[in-house]
Amino acid sequence: MYAAFFRGSKQAILIRAGVLIAVIAVLDWRTVDEIPLRILYLLPMLMVGNVLEPLPLMAVATLCTWLSESFDGFAWTVRAGISRDLLYFVAYFGAGLFVREVNRNRITVQRQIEEIERQSEARREAEEQLKILVESSPAAIFTADAQGCVLMANEAAHRMLSVPSGGLPGRVLQRYLPSLRNVSGPDVPQQFFRTVMQARGQREDGESFLADICFSTYRTGAGTRLAAMVLDASEEFRTHEVSGLHQLLAGSRIAIGAVSHEIRNISGAVAAVHQNLAREGVLAGNRDFEALGNLITALERIANLNLHSSSNPATDIDLTALLDELRIVIAPMLDEGDITSRWKTEPSLPLVWADRPSLMQVFLNLVTNSVRVLSTRDNRLLSVTARTEGNRILVEFADNGGGVANPERLFRPFQDGAQSSGLGLYLSRAFLRSFGGEIRYLALPDGACFIVNLQVAA
């Protein structure tokens, strides 16, 4: 009840304080020589101290001082009255000012407590979200101290290292990721790292794997800490190596087929000459001549070996995504050659039927050829356009490199004057034809354009 008397709106408190001052003044007037009630003015001063600023508070203290002096039983003199009134005023104003400051401090502390609680709640929510993120992450996440002792590891880390759930904390991380031994440890200089590396890892059962490690070090009150995120790159590495080997074998078969084709042509011509000489009988019975015939037969047999071309199985390919990857791959090449590139892809392109690694090799070969011819030009421009035409997808690679001198000899193997093996376009066409694609050349006024024709996936 007492607390409720001091609470409420500013207007309500001032009205209650005014009524109380009036009541005290009347009582003090009626009991002027019997009971001094001037001390009771401290009560309304405590009330108004909660709601008034110092100047209005000073005015109320002055009013209470005047009322106290008016209804006391002492004669007022200059010396005694001024001293007495000054003490009244200081007491009343000091009480109100004290309550005002206490109230301000209380409000400030309350706001600080509310802010601390809000921050604590936000921190708890962030910690819960971070914990959910860490636990649900497919990547292995660790934290370790300066000695490499694991402090925290998520479920993905336990699965990756073949350790039972909850078994990693307390173990030495370098046992599983030896490369981190050079990052943390008591003998390592106090240097902070934020980097990515690929290194060998080892599971609990001794099996090795290739790990992509993103790690950083940071300092806490308890010492240096290491945070690492690890991905198992073994499957990706195996896929990449197998794909590379498959591409090498497929390209080798095509190259050997081209060589065999040329050998068959030469062998046929030599065999025709040999048969003509045999019919004339000039070299009949000559053992060297007979041996030459046997060598021609053997050479034809070698050239006619049935080398089945093999290729990766064709699948549905998102051409837009593949062109985005191509753009990322060739960006350093274009920057180094100071080549301006323009990319125009028709929106909502349908899927195409192709072998993804082979198609990427075809695109890279065409871009590499353009970069090579553009190196001798001043204004270098490469344009890549993807569009639909009926039930086919056309991808055009155009440059302003001056064009091709002998277009009729394109796509032939082992061309004279080729800057490399002369097999690039030949293999590109073979790759495309293996999954129903085609490539053709289109001359431009100031350059060349190669058009890759792809089949829309069913």
mmCIF file of C-alpha atoms in Angstrom, residues 11 27 48 78 102 106 118 146 195 214 234 263 306 352 366 376 405-407 414 441:
data_model
loop_
_atom_site.group_PDB
_atom_site.id
_atom_site.type_symbol
_atom_site.label_atom_id
_atom_site.label_comp_id
_atom_site.label_asym_id
_atom_site.label_seq_id
_atom_site.Cartn_x
_atom_site.Cartn_y
_atom_site.Cartn_z
ATOM 1 C CA GLN A 11 -0.074 14.190 -12.401
ATOM 2 C CA LEU A 27 -2.443 20.047 11.143
ATOM 3 C CA VAL A 48 7.673 14.601 -5.887
ATOM 4 C CA VAL A 78 17.394 37.474 10.756
ATOM 5 C CA VAL A 102 17.921 6.918 -6.502
ATOM 6 C CA ARG A 106 17.068 2.368 -10.380
ATOM 7 C CA ARG A 118 18.053 -9.419 -23.994
ATOM 8 C CA ALA A 146 47.076 -25.302 -28.265
ATOM 9 C CA THR A 195 43.765 -20.774 -44.763
ATOM 10 C CA CYS A 214 39.655 -25.144 -43.819
ATOM 11 C CA SER A 234 38.601 -39.035 -51.604
ATOM 12 C CA ILE A 263 48.628 -45.778 -92.358
ATOM 13 C CA ASN A 306 39.300 -52.880 -84.561
ATOM 14 C CA VAL A 352 21.025 -31.567 -73.509
ATOM 15 C CA LEU A 366 37.587 -24.160 -78.688
ATOM 16 C CA THR A 376 48.308 -11.452 -81.938
ATOM 17 C CA ALA A 405 43.079 -19.835 -93.750
ATOM 18 C CA ASN A 406 42.003 -23.283 -95.009
ATOM 19 C CA PRO A 407 38.564 -24.125 -93.586
ATOM 20 C CA PHE A 414 47.876 -34.210 -88.151
ATOM 21 C CA TYR A 441 32.816 -23.825 -88.829
#
